[in-house]
CSV table of N, CA, C and O in Angstrom, one decimal:
chain,number,residue,atom,x,y,z
A,1,MET,N,-137.3,35.6,-25.3
A,1,MET,CA,-136.7,34.3,-25.4
A,1,MET,C,-137.9,33.3,-25.5
A,1,MET,O,-139.0,33.4,-25.0
A,2,GLU,N,-137.5,32.2,-26.2
A,2,GLU,CA,-138.4,31.1,-26.4
A,2,GLU,C,-138.7,30.4,-25.0
A,2,GLU,O,-137.8,30.2,-24.2
A,3,THR,N,-140.0,30.1,-24.8
A,3,THR,CA,-140.4,29.5,-23.5
A,3,THR,C,-140.7,28.0,-23.8
A,3,THR,O,-140.9,27.6,-24.9
A,4,PHE,N,-140.6,27.2,-22.8
A,4,PHE,CA,-140.9,25.8,-22.8
A,4,PHE,C,-141.8,25.5,-21.6
A,4,PHE,O,-141.5,26.1,-20.5
A,5,GLU,N,-142.8,24.7,-21.8
A,5,GLU,CA,-143.7,24.5,-20.7
A,5,GLU,C,-144.3,23.1,-20.7
A,5,GLU,O,-144.3,22.4,-21.7
A,6,LYS,N,-144.8,22.7,-19.5
A,6,LYS,CA,-145.6,21.5,-19.4
A,6,LYS,C,-146.6,21.7,-18.3
A,6,LYS,O,-146.5,22.5,-17.4
A,7,ILE,N,-147.6,20.8,-18.3
A,7,ILE,CA,-148.6,20.8,-17.3
A,7,ILE,C,-148.5,19.5,-16.6
A,7,ILE,O,-148.4,18.4,-17.2
A,8,ILE,N,-148.6,19.5,-15.2
A,8,ILE,CA,-148.6,18.3,-14.4
A,8,ILE,C,-149.7,18.4,-13.4
A,8,ILE,O,-150.2,19.5,-13.1
A,9,THR,N,-150.1,17.3,-12.9
A,9,THR,CA,-151.1,17.2,-11.8
A,9,THR,C,-150.4,16.8,-10.5
A,9,THR,O,-149.6,15.8,-10.5
A,10,VAL,N,-150.6,17.5,-9.5
A,10,VAL,CA,-150.0,17.2,-8.2
A,10,VAL,C,-150.5,15.9,-7.7
A,10,VAL,O,-151.7,15.7,-7.6
A,11,SER,N,-149.6,15.0,-7.3
A,11,SER,CA,-149.9,13.7,-6.8
A,11,SER,C,-149.6,13.6,-5.3
A,11,SER,O,-148.9,14.5,-4.7
A,12,ILE,N,-150.0,12.6,-4.7
A,12,ILE,CA,-149.8,12.4,-3.2
A,12,ILE,C,-148.3,12.3,-2.9
A,12,ILE,O,-147.9,12.8,-1.8
A,13,ASN,N,-147.5,11.8,-3.8
A,13,ASN,CA,-146.1,11.8,-3.6
A,13,ASN,C,-145.4,13.1,-3.6
A,13,ASN,O,-144.2,13.2,-3.2
A,14,ASP,N,-146.1,14.1,-4.1
A,14,ASP,CA,-145.5,15.5,-4.1
A,14,ASP,C,-145.7,16.3,-2.8
A,14,ASP,O,-145.1,17.4,-2.7
A,15,LEU,N,-146.5,15.8,-1.9
A,15,LEU,CA,-146.9,16.5,-0.7
A,15,LEU,C,-146.0,16.3,0.5
A,15,LEU,O,-145.3,15.3,0.6
A,16,ASP,N,-146.0,17.4,1.3
A,16,ASP,CA,-145.2,17.3,2.6
A,16,ASP,C,-146.2,17.0,3.7
A,16,ASP,O,-147.4,16.7,3.5
A,17,ASP,N,-145.8,17.2,4.9
A,17,ASP,CA,-146.6,16.9,6.1
A,17,ASP,C,-147.8,17.9,6.3
A,17,ASP,O,-148.7,17.6,7.0
A,18,LEU,N,-147.7,19.0,5.6
A,18,LEU,CA,-148.8,20.0,5.6
A,18,LEU,C,-149.8,19.8,4.5
A,18,LEU,O,-150.7,20.6,4.3
A,19,ASN,N,-149.6,18.8,3.7
A,19,ASN,CA,-150.4,18.5,2.5
A,19,ASN,C,-150.3,19.6,1.4
A,19,ASN,O,-151.3,19.8,0.7
A,20,HIS,N,-149.2,20.2,1.4
A,20,HIS,CA,-148.8,21.1,0.3
A,20,HIS,C,-147.7,20.5,-0.5
A,20,HIS,O,-147.0,19.6,0.0
A,21,VAL,N,-147.4,21.0,-1.7
A,21,VAL,CA,-146.3,20.5,-2.4
A,21,VAL,C,-145.0,20.8,-1.7
A,21,VAL,O,-144.8,21.9,-1.2
A,22,ASN,N,-144.2,19.8,-1.5
A,22,ASN,CA,-143.0,19.9,-0.8
A,22,ASN,C,-142.0,20.7,-1.5
A,22,ASN,O,-141.9,20.7,-2.8
A,23,ASN,N,-141.2,21.6,-0.8
A,23,ASN,CA,-140.2,22.5,-1.4
A,23,ASN,C,-139.2,21.7,-2.2
A,23,ASN,O,-138.8,22.2,-3.3
A,24,VAL,N,-138.8,20.5,-1.8
A,24,VAL,CA,-137.9,19.7,-2.5
A,24,VAL,C,-138.4,19.3,-3.9
A,24,VAL,O,-137.7,19.2,-4.9
A,25,ARG,N,-139.7,19.0,-3.9
A,25,ARG,CA,-140.4,18.6,-5.2
A,25,ARG,C,-140.3,19.8,-6.2
A,25,ARG,O,-140.0,19.6,-7.4
A,26,TYR,N,-140.5,21.0,-5.7
A,26,TYR,CA,-140.4,22.2,-6.6
A,26,TYR,C,-139.0,22.3,-7.2
A,26,TYR,O,-138.9,22.6,-8.4
A,27,VAL,N,-138.0,22.1,-6.4
A,27,VAL,CA,-136.6,22.1,-6.9
A,27,VAL,C,-136.4,21.1,-7.9
A,27,VAL,O,-135.8,21.3,-9.0
A,28,GLN,N,-137.0,19.9,-7.7
A,28,GLN,CA,-136.9,18.8,-8.7
A,28,GLN,C,-137.6,19.2,-10.0
A,28,GLN,O,-137.0,19.0,-11.1
A,29,TRP,N,-138.7,19.8,-9.9
A,29,TRP,CA,-139.4,20.3,-11.1
A,29,TRP,C,-138.7,21.3,-11.9
A,29,TRP,O,-138.6,21.4,-13.1
A,30,ILE,N,-138.0,22.2,-11.1
A,30,ILE,CA,-137.2,23.3,-11.7
A,30,ILE,C,-136.1,22.6,-12.5
A,30,ILE,O,-135.8,23.0,-13.7
A,31,GLN,N,-135.4,21.7,-12.0
A,31,GLN,CA,-134.3,21.0,-12.7
A,31,GLN,C,-134.9,20.1,-13.8
A,31,GLN,O,-134.3,20.1,-14.9
A,32,ASP,N,-136.0,19.5,-13.6
A,32,ASP,CA,-136.5,18.6,-14.7
A,32,ASP,C,-136.9,19.4,-15.9
A,32,ASP,O,-136.6,19.0,-17.0
A,33,ILE,N,-137.6,20.5,-15.7
A,33,ILE,CA,-138.0,21.3,-16.9
A,33,ILE,C,-136.8,21.9,-17.6
A,33,ILE,O,-136.8,22.0,-18.9
A,34,ALA,N,-135.8,22.3,-16.9
A,34,ALA,CA,-134.5,22.7,-17.5
A,34,ALA,C,-133.9,21.6,-18.4
A,34,ALA,O,-133.6,21.9,-19.6
A,35,LYS,N,-133.9,20.5,-17.9
A,35,LYS,CA,-133.3,19.3,-18.6
A,35,LYS,C,-134.2,19.0,-19.8
A,35,LYS,O,-133.6,18.8,-20.9
A,36,GLU,N,-135.5,19.0,-19.7
A,36,GLU,CA,-136.4,18.7,-20.8
A,36,GLU,C,-136.3,19.7,-21.9
A,36,GLU,O,-136.3,19.4,-23.1
A,37,HIS,N,-136.2,21.0,-21.5
A,37,HIS,CA,-136.0,22.1,-22.5
A,37,HIS,C,-134.7,21.9,-23.3
A,37,HIS,O,-134.7,21.9,-24.5
A,38,TRP,N,-133.6,21.6,-22.6
A,38,TRP,CA,-132.4,21.4,-23.2
A,38,TRP,C,-132.4,20.1,-24.2
A,38,TRP,O,-132.1,20.2,-25.3
A,39,GLN,N,-133.0,19.0,-23.7
A,39,GLN,CA,-133.0,17.8,-24.5
A,39,GLN,C,-134.0,17.9,-25.7
A,39,GLN,O,-133.8,17.2,-26.7
A,40,THR,N,-134.9,18.8,-25.6
A,40,THR,CA,-135.9,18.9,-26.7
A,40,THR,C,-135.3,19.7,-27.8
A,40,THR,O,-135.5,19.4,-29.0
A,41,TYR,N,-134.4,20.7,-27.5
A,41,TYR,CA,-133.9,21.6,-28.6
A,41,TYR,C,-132.4,21.3,-29.0
A,41,TYR,O,-132.0,21.6,-30.1
A,42,ALA,N,-131.6,20.8,-28.1
A,42,ALA,CA,-130.2,20.6,-28.4
A,42,ALA,C,-130.0,19.4,-29.3
A,42,ALA,O,-130.7,18.4,-29.1
A,43,THR,N,-129.1,19.5,-30.2
A,43,THR,CA,-128.7,18.3,-31.0
A,43,THR,C,-128.1,17.2,-30.2
A,43,THR,O,-127.6,17.5,-29.1
A,44,LYS,N,-128.0,16.1,-30.7
A,44,LYS,CA,-127.3,15.0,-30.1
A,44,LYS,C,-125.9,15.3,-29.8
A,44,LYS,O,-125.3,15.0,-28.8
A,45,LYS,N,-125.2,15.9,-30.8
A,45,LYS,CA,-123.8,16.3,-30.7
A,45,LYS,C,-123.6,17.3,-29.6
A,45,LYS,O,-122.7,17.1,-28.8
A,46,MET,N,-124.5,18.2,-29.4
A,46,MET,CA,-124.4,19.2,-28.3
A,46,MET,C,-124.6,18.5,-27.0
A,46,MET,O,-123.8,18.7,-26.1
A,47,GLN,N,-125.6,17.6,-26.9
A,47,GLN,CA,-125.8,16.9,-25.6
A,47,GLN,C,-124.6,16.0,-25.2
A,47,GLN,O,-124.4,15.8,-24.0
A,48,GLU,N,-123.9,15.5,-26.2
A,48,GLU,CA,-122.8,14.7,-25.9
A,48,GLU,C,-121.5,15.5,-25.6
A,48,GLU,O,-120.6,14.9,-24.9
A,49,SER,N,-121.4,16.7,-26.0
A,49,SER,CA,-120.2,17.5,-25.8
A,49,SER,C,-120.2,18.4,-24.7
A,49,SER,O,-119.1,18.8,-24.2
A,50,VAL,N,-121.4,18.7,-24.1
A,50,VAL,CA,-121.4,19.7,-23.0
A,50,VAL,C,-122.4,19.2,-22.0
A,50,VAL,O,-123.3,18.4,-22.3
A,51,VAL,N,-122.3,19.7,-20.7
A,51,VAL,CA,-123.2,19.4,-19.7
A,51,VAL,C,-123.5,20.7,-18.9
A,51,VAL,O,-122.6,21.6,-18.9
A,52,TRP,N,-124.6,20.8,-18.3
A,52,TRP,CA,-125.0,22.0,-17.5
A,52,TRP,C,-125.0,21.6,-16.1
A,52,TRP,O,-125.4,20.5,-15.7
A,53,VAL,N,-124.5,22.5,-15.2
A,53,VAL,CA,-124.5,22.3,-13.8
A,53,VAL,C,-125.1,23.5,-13.1
A,53,VAL,O,-124.9,24.7,-13.6
A,54,VAL,N,-125.8,23.3,-12.0
A,54,VAL,CA,-126.4,24.4,-11.2
A,54,VAL,C,-125.3,25.1,-10.4
A,54,VAL,O,-124.5,24.4,-9.7
A,55,MET,N,-125.3,26.4,-10.4
A,55,MET,CA,-124.4,27.2,-9.5
A,55,MET,C,-125.2,27.7,-8.3
A,55,MET,O,-124.7,27.6,-7.2
A,56,ASN,N,-126.4,28.1,-8.6
A,56,ASN,CA,-127.3,28.5,-7.4
A,56,ASN,C,-128.8,28.6,-7.9
A,56,ASN,O,-129.0,28.8,-9.1
A,57,HIS,N,-129.7,28.4,-7.0
A,57,HIS,CA,-131.1,28.6,-7.2
A,57,HIS,C,-131.5,29.7,-6.3
A,57,HIS,O,-131.2,29.8,-5.1
A,58,ASN,N,-132.3,30.6,-6.8
A,58,ASN,CA,-133.0,31.7,-6.0
A,58,ASN,C,-134.5,31.4,-6.3
A,58,ASN,O,-135.0,31.7,-7.3
A,59,ILE,N,-135.2,31.0,-5.2
A,59,ILE,CA,-136.6,30.6,-5.3
A,59,ILE,C,-137.5,31.4,-4.4
A,59,ILE,O,-137.2,31.5,-3.2
A,60,THR,N,-138.5,31.9,-5.0
A,60,THR,CA,-139.5,32.6,-4.2
A,60,THR,C,-140.8,31.8,-4.3
A,60,THR,O,-141.4,31.6,-5.4
A,61,TYR,N,-141.2,31.3,-3.1
A,61,TYR,CA,-142.5,30.6,-3.0
A,61,TYR,C,-143.6,31.6,-2.8
A,61,TYR,O,-143.6,32.3,-1.8
A,62,LYS,N,-144.6,31.6,-3.6
A,62,LYS,CA,-145.7,32.6,-3.5
A,62,LYS,C,-147.0,32.1,-3.0
A,62,LYS,O,-147.7,32.8,-2.3
A,63,SER,N,-147.3,30.8,-3.3
A,63,SER,CA,-148.5,30.2,-2.8
A,63,SER,C,-148.4,28.7,-2.9
A,63,SER,O,-147.5,28.2,-3.6
A,64,ALA,N,-149.2,28.0,-2.2
A,64,ALA,CA,-149.1,26.5,-2.1
A,64,ALA,C,-150.0,25.8,-3.2
A,64,ALA,O,-151.0,26.3,-3.6
A,65,ALA,N,-149.5,24.7,-3.6
A,65,ALA,CA,-150.2,23.8,-4.5
A,65,ALA,C,-150.6,22.6,-3.6
A,65,ALA,O,-149.8,22.2,-2.8
A,66,ILE,N,-151.8,22.0,-3.9
A,66,ILE,CA,-152.2,20.9,-3.2
A,66,ILE,C,-152.6,19.7,-4.1
A,66,ILE,O,-152.6,19.8,-5.3
A,67,LEU,N,-153.0,18.6,-3.5
A,67,LEU,CA,-153.3,17.4,-4.2
A,67,LEU,C,-154.3,17.6,-5.3
A,67,LEU,O,-155.3,18.3,-5.1
A,68,ASN,N,-154.0,17.1,-6.5
A,68,ASN,CA,-154.8,17.2,-7.7
A,68,ASN,C,-154.8,18.5,-8.4
A,68,ASN,O,-155.5,18.6,-9.4
A,69,ASP,N,-154.1,19.5,-7.9
A,69,ASP,CA,-154.0,20.8,-8.6
A,69,ASP,C,-153.3,20.5,-9.9
A,69,ASP,O,-152.3,19.7,-10.0
A,70,LYS,N,-153.7,21.1,-11.0
A,70,LYS,CA,-153.0,21.1,-12.3
A,70,LYS,C,-152.2,22.3,-12.3
A,70,LYS,O,-152.7,23.4,-12.1
A,71,ILE,N,-150.9,22.1,-12.5
A,71,ILE,CA,-150.0,23.3,-12.5
A,71,ILE,C,-149.2,23.3,-13.8
A,71,ILE,O,-148.9,22.3,-14.4
A,72,LYS,N,-149.0,24.6,-14.3
A,72,LYS,CA,-148.2,24.8,-15.5
A,72,LYS,C,-146.8,25.3,-15.1
A,72,LYS,O,-146.6,26.2,-14.3
A,73,ILE,N,-145.8,24.6,-15.6
A,73,ILE,CA,-144.4,24.9,-15.3
A,73,ILE,C,-143.8,25.4,-16.6
A,73,ILE,O,-143.9,24.7,-17.6
A,74,HIS,N,-143.3,26.7,-16.6
A,74,HIS,CA,-142.7,27.2,-17.8
A,74,HIS,C,-141.4,27.8,-17.5
A,74,HIS,O,-141.1,28.3,-16.4
A,75,THR,N,-140.5,27.8,-18.5
A,75,THR,CA,-139.1,28.2,-18.4
A,75,THR,C,-138.7,29.0,-19.6
A,75,THR,O,-139.2,28.8,-20.7
A,76,HIS,N,-137.7,29.8,-19.4
A,76,HIS,CA,-137.0,30.5,-20.5
A,76,HIS,C,-135.6,31.0,-20.0
A,76,HIS,O,-135.4,31.1,-18.7
A,77,ILE,N,-134.7,31.2,-20.9
A,77,ILE,CA,-133.4,31.8,-20.5
A,77,ILE,C,-133.6,33.3,-20.5
A,77,ILE,O,-134.0,33.9,-21.5
A,78,LYS,N,-133.2,33.9,-19.4
A,78,LYS,CA,-133.3,35.3,-19.2
A,78,LYS,C,-132.1,36.0,-19.7
A,78,LYS,O,-132.2,37.1,-20.3
A,79,ASP,N,-130.9,35.4,-19.5
A,79,ASP,CA,-129.7,36.1,-19.9
A,79,ASP,C,-128.6,35.1,-19.9
A,79,ASP,O,-128.7,34.0,-19.3
A,80,ASN,N,-127.5,35.4,-20.6
A,80,ASN,CA,-126.3,34.5,-20.6
A,80,ASN,C,-125.1,35.4,-20.7
A,80,ASN,O,-125.1,36.5,-21.3
A,81,ASN,N,-124.0,34.9,-20.1
A,81,ASN,CA,-122.7,35.6,-20.1
A,81,ASN,C,-121.6,34.6,-20.0
A,81,ASN,O,-121.5,33.9,-18.9
A,82,GLY,N,-120.8,34.5,-21.0
A,82,GLY,CA,-119.6,33.6,-20.9
A,82,GLY,C,-120.2,32.2,-20.8
A,82,GLY,O,-120.9,31.7,-21.6
A,83,PRO,N,-119.8,31.5,-19.7
A,83,PRO,CA,-120.2,30.1,-19.6
A,83,PRO,C,-121.5,29.9,-18.8
A,83,PRO,O,-122.0,28.8,-18.6
A,84,THR,N,-122.1,31.0,-18.4
A,84,THR,CA,-123.3,30.9,-17.5
A,84,THR,C,-124.5,31.5,-18.1
A,84,THR,O,-124.5,32.4,-19.0
A,85,CYS,N,-125.7,31.0,-17.6
A,85,CYS,CA,-127.0,31.6,-18.0
A,85,CYS,C,-127.9,31.6,-16.8
A,85,CYS,O,-127.7,30.9,-15.9
A,86,ILE,N,-128.8,32.5,-16.9
A,86,ILE,CA,-129.9,32.6,-15.9
A,86,ILE,C,-131.2,32.1,-16.5
A,86,ILE,O,-131.6,32.6,-17.5
A,87,ARG,N,-131.7,31.0,-15.9
A,87,ARG,CA,-132.9,30.4,-16.4
A,87,ARG,C,-134.0,30.7,-15.4
A,87,ARG,O,-133.9,30.5,-14.2
A,88,VAL,N,-135.1,31.2,-15.9
A,88,VAL,CA,-136.3,31.5,-15.1
A,88,VAL,C,-137.3,30.4,-15.2
A,88,VAL,O,-137.5,29.8,-16.3
A,89,VAL,N,-137.8,30.0,-14.1
A,89,VAL,CA,-138.9,29.0,-14.0
A,89,VAL,C,-140.1,29.6,-13.2
A,89,VAL,O,-139.8,30.1,-12.1
A,90,GLU,N,-141.2,29.6,-13.8
A,90,GLU,CA,-142.4,30.0,-13.1
A,90,GLU,C,-143.4,28.9,-13.1
A,90,GLU,O,-143.5,28.1,-14.1
A,91,ILE,N,-144.1,28.7,-11.9
A,91,ILE,CA,-145.1,27.7,-11.8
A,91,ILE,C,-146.4,28.4,-11.4
A,91,ILE,O,-146.5,29.2,-10.5
A,92,HIS,N,-147.5,28.1,-12.2
A,92,HIS,CA,-148.8,28.7,-12.0
A,92,HIS,C,-149.8,27.6,-11.8
A,92,HIS,O,-149.7,26.5,-12.4
A,93,ASN,N,-150.8,27.9,-11.1
A,93,ASN,CA,-152.0,27.0,-11.0
A,93,ASN,C,-152.8,27.3,-12.3
A,93,ASN,O,-153.1,28.4,-12.6
A,94,THR,N,-153.1,26.2,-13.0
A,94,THR,CA,-153.8,26.4,-14.3
A,94,THR,C,-155.2,26.9,-14.2
A,94,THR,O,-155.7,27.5,-15.1
A,95,LYS,N,-155.9,26.5,-13.1
A,95,LYS,CA,-157.3,26.9,-12.9
A,95,LYS,C,-157.4,28.4,-12.5
A,95,LYS,O,-158.3,29.1,-13.1
A,96,THR,N,-156.5,28.9,-11.6
A,96,THR,CA,-156.6,30.3,-11.2
A,96,THR,C,-155.6,31.2,-11.8
A,96,THR,O,-155.7,32.4,-11.7
A,97,ASN,N,-154.6,30.6,-12.5
A,97,ASN,CA,-153.5,31.3,-13.1
A,97,ASN,C,-152.6,32.0,-12.0
A,97,ASN,O,-151.8,32.9,-12.3
A,98,LYS,N,-152.8,31.6,-10.8
A,98,LYS,CA,-152.1,32.2,-9.6
A,98,LYS,C,-150.6,31.7,-9.7
A,98,LYS,O,-150.4,30.5,-9.9
A,99,LEU,N,-149.7,32.7,-9.5
A,99,LEU,CA,-148.3,32.3,-9.5
A,99,LEU,C,-148.0,31.6,-8.1
A,99,LEU,O,-148.2,32.1,-7.1
A,100,LEU,N,-147.4,30.4,-8.3
A,100,LEU,CA,-147.1,29.6,-7.1
A,100,LEU,C,-145.6,29.7,-6.7
A,100,LEU,O,-145.2,29.7,-5.6
A,101,LEU,N,-144.8,29.9,-7.8
A,101,LEU,CA,-143.3,29.9,-7.5
A,101,LEU,C,-142.7,30.7,-8.7
A,101,LEU,O,-143.1,30.6,-9.8
A,102,TYR,N,-141.6,31.4,-8.3
A,102,TYR,CA,-140.8,32.1,-9.3
A,102,TYR,C,-139.3,31.8,-8.9
A,102,TYR,O,-139.0,31.9,-7.7
A,103,SER,N,-138.6,31.3,-9.9
A,103,SER,CA,-137.2,31.0,-9.6
A,103,SER,C,-136.2,31.5,-10.7
A,103,SER,O,-136.6,31.6,-11.8
A,104,GLU,N,-135.0,31.8,-10.3
A,104,GLU,CA,-134.0,32.1,-11.2
A,104,GLU,C,-132.8,31.2,-10.8
A,104,GLU,O,-132.4,31.3,-9.6
A,105,THR,N,-132.3,30.4,-11.7
A,105,THR,CA,-131.2,29.5,-11.5
A,105,THR,C,-130.1,29.9,-12.4
A,105,THR,O,-130.2,30.1,-13.6
A,106,LYS,N,-128.9,30.0,-11.8
A,106,LYS,CA,-127.7,30.2,-12.6
A,106,LYS,C,-127.1,28.9,-12.9
A,106,LYS,O,-126.8,28.1,-12.0
A,107,TRP,N,-126.9,28.6,-14.2
A,107,TRP,CA,-126.4,27.4,-14.7
A,107,TRP,C,-125.0,27.7,-15.4
A,107,TRP,O,-124.8,28.8,-15.9
A,108,CYS,N,-124.1,26.7,-15.3
A,108,CYS,CA,-122.8,26.9,-15.9
A,108,CYS,C,-122.6,25.7,-16.9
A,108,CYS,O,-122.9,24.6,-16.6
A,109,LEU,N,-122.2,26.1,-18.1
A,109,LEU,CA,-121.9,25.1,-19.2
A,109,LEU,C,-120.5,24.6,-19.1
A,109,LEU,O,-119.5,25.3,-18.9
A,110,LEU,N,-120.4,23.2,-19.1
A,110,LEU,CA,-119.1,22.6,-18.9
A,110,LEU,C,-118.8,21.7,-20.1
A,110,LEU,O,-119.7,21.1,-20.7
A,111,ASN,N,-117.5,21.5,-20.4
A,111,ASN,CA,-117.1,20.6,-21.4
A,111,ASN,C,-117.4,19.2,-20.8
A,111,ASN,O,-117.0,18.9,-19.7
A,112,ALA,N,-118.0,18.3,-21.6
A,112,ALA,CA,-118.4,17.0,-21.0
A,112,ALA,C,-117.2,16.1,-20.8
A,112,ALA,O,-117.4,15.1,-20.0
A,113,LYS,N,-116.1,16.3,-21.4
A,113,LYS,CA,-114.9,15.5,-21.2
A,113,LYS,C,-114.1,15.9,-20.0
A,113,LYS,O,-113.6,15.0,-19.2
A,114,ASN,N,-113.8,17.2,-19.8
A,114,ASN,CA,-112.9,17.6,-18.7
A,114,ASN,C,-113.7,18.3,-17.6
A,114,ASN,O,-113.0,18.7,-16.6
A,115,PHE,N,-114.9,18.6,-17.8
A,115,PHE,CA,-115.8,19.3,-16.8
A,115,PHE,C,-115.3,20.7,-16.5
A,115,PHE,O,-115.5,21.2,-15.4
A,116,ARG,N,-114.7,21.3,-17.5
A,116,ARG,CA,-114.2,22.7,-17.3
A,116,ARG,C,-115.3,23.6,-17.9
A,116,ARG,O,-115.8,23.3,-19.0
A,117,PRO,N,-115.5,24.8,-17.4
A,117,PRO,CA,-116.4,25.8,-17.9
A,117,PRO,C,-116.0,26.2,-19.4
A,117,PRO,O,-114.8,26.3,-19.6
A,118,ILE,N,-117.0,26.3,-20.2
A,118,ILE,CA,-116.8,26.8,-21.6
A,118,ILE,C,-117.8,27.8,-21.9
A,118,ILE,O,-119.0,27.8,-21.4
A,119,ARG,N,-117.5,28.8,-22.8
A,119,ARG,CA,-118.4,29.8,-23.2
A,119,ARG,C,-119.5,29.2,-24.0
A,119,ARG,O,-119.4,28.3,-24.7
A,120,ILE,N,-120.7,29.8,-23.7
A,120,ILE,CA,-121.9,29.4,-24.4
A,120,ILE,C,-121.8,29.8,-25.9
A,120,ILE,O,-121.6,31.0,-26.1
A,121,SER,N,-121.8,28.9,-26.8
A,121,SER,CA,-121.6,29.2,-28.2
A,121,SER,C,-122.9,29.9,-28.7
A,121,SER,O,-124.0,29.8,-28.2
A,122,LYS,N,-122.7,30.6,-29.9
A,122,LYS,CA,-123.8,31.2,-30.6
A,122,LYS,C,-124.8,30.2,-31.0
A,122,LYS,O,-126.0,30.4,-30.9
A,123,GLU,N,-124.3,29.0,-31.4
A,123,GLU,CA,-125.3,27.9,-31.7
A,123,GLU,C,-126.2,27.5,-30.6
A,123,GLU,O,-127.4,27.4,-30.8
A,124,ILE,N,-125.6,27.4,-29.4
A,124,ILE,CA,-126.4,27.0,-28.2
A,124,ILE,C,-127.3,28.2,-27.9
A,124,ILE,O,-128.5,28.0,-27.6
A,125,GLU,N,-126.8,29.4,-27.9
A,125,GLU,CA,-127.6,30.6,-27.6
A,125,GLU,C,-128.8,30.7,-28.5
A,125,GLU,O,-129.9,31.0,-28.0
A,126,GLN,N,-128.6,30.4,-29.7
A,126,GLN,CA,-129.7,30.5,-30.7
A,126,GLN,C,-130.8,29.5,-30.4
A,126,GLN,O,-132.0,29.7,-30.8
A,127,LEU,N,-130.5,28.3,-29.8
A,127,LEU,CA,-131.5,27.4,-29.4
A,127,LEU,C,-132.7,28.0,-28.6
A,127,LEU,O,-133.8,27.5,-28.7
A,128,PHE,N,-132.3,28.9,-27.8
A,128,PHE,CA,-133.2,29.5,-26.8
A,128,PHE,C,-133.8,30.8,-27.2
A,128,PHE,O,-134.5,31.4,-26.4
A,129,ARG,N,-133.4,31.3,-28.3
A,129,ARG,CA,-134.0,32.6,-28.8
A,129,ARG,C,-135.3,32.3,-29.4
A,129,ARG,O,-135.6,31.3,-30.0
A,130,SER,N,-136.2,33.4,-29.4
A,130,SER,CA,-137.5,33.3,-30.0
A,130,SER,C,-137.4,33.0,-31.5
A,130,SER,O,-136.4,33.4,-32.1
A,131,LYS,N,-138.3,32.2,-32.0
A,131,LYS,CA,-138.3,31.9,-33.4
A,131,LYS,C,-138.3,33.1,-34.3
A,131,LYS,O,-137.8,33.0,-35.4
A,132,GLU,N,-138.7,34.2,-33.9
A,132,GLU,CA,-138.8,35.4,-34.7
A,132,GLU,C,-137.4,35.9,-35.0
A,132,GLU,O,-137.2,36.7,-35.9
A,133,HIS,N,-136.3,35.4,-34.3
A,133,HIS,CA,-135.0,35.9,-34.5
A,133,HIS,C,-134.3,35.1,-35.6
A,133,HIS,O,-133.2,35.4,-36.1
A,134,PHE,N,-134.9,34.0,-36.1
A,134,PHE,CA,-134.3,33.2,-37.1
A,134,PHE,C,-134.6,33.7,-38.5
A,134,PHE,O,-135.6,34.4,-38.8
């Protein structure tokens, strides 16, 4: 599957009382990169007709990030079935390439007007396939 990534630098506002990145911040980054991935590839018509909602997050914290660390956040769709998909997000320290976090989030696609689940269309599915499939 096609991956999407970005690099960020940990700031003071990302830290908890132990001076590590706060778990809540990691969840925010997981949601942010999913949204950015969708908004980068989905057409305006798609974005207006459907919305994604989280059903659950399964997060494994592997190591801590601290102030000024540069981290790479990348995501891809692992699988989809009917109205749901599993999105993987991995966060690595760019200097050491150490895995800091691994998550799998189950997302559900909803009709933007009535908020009822709808099957992921082939058109949407193709957005997240590797370019070699085109």
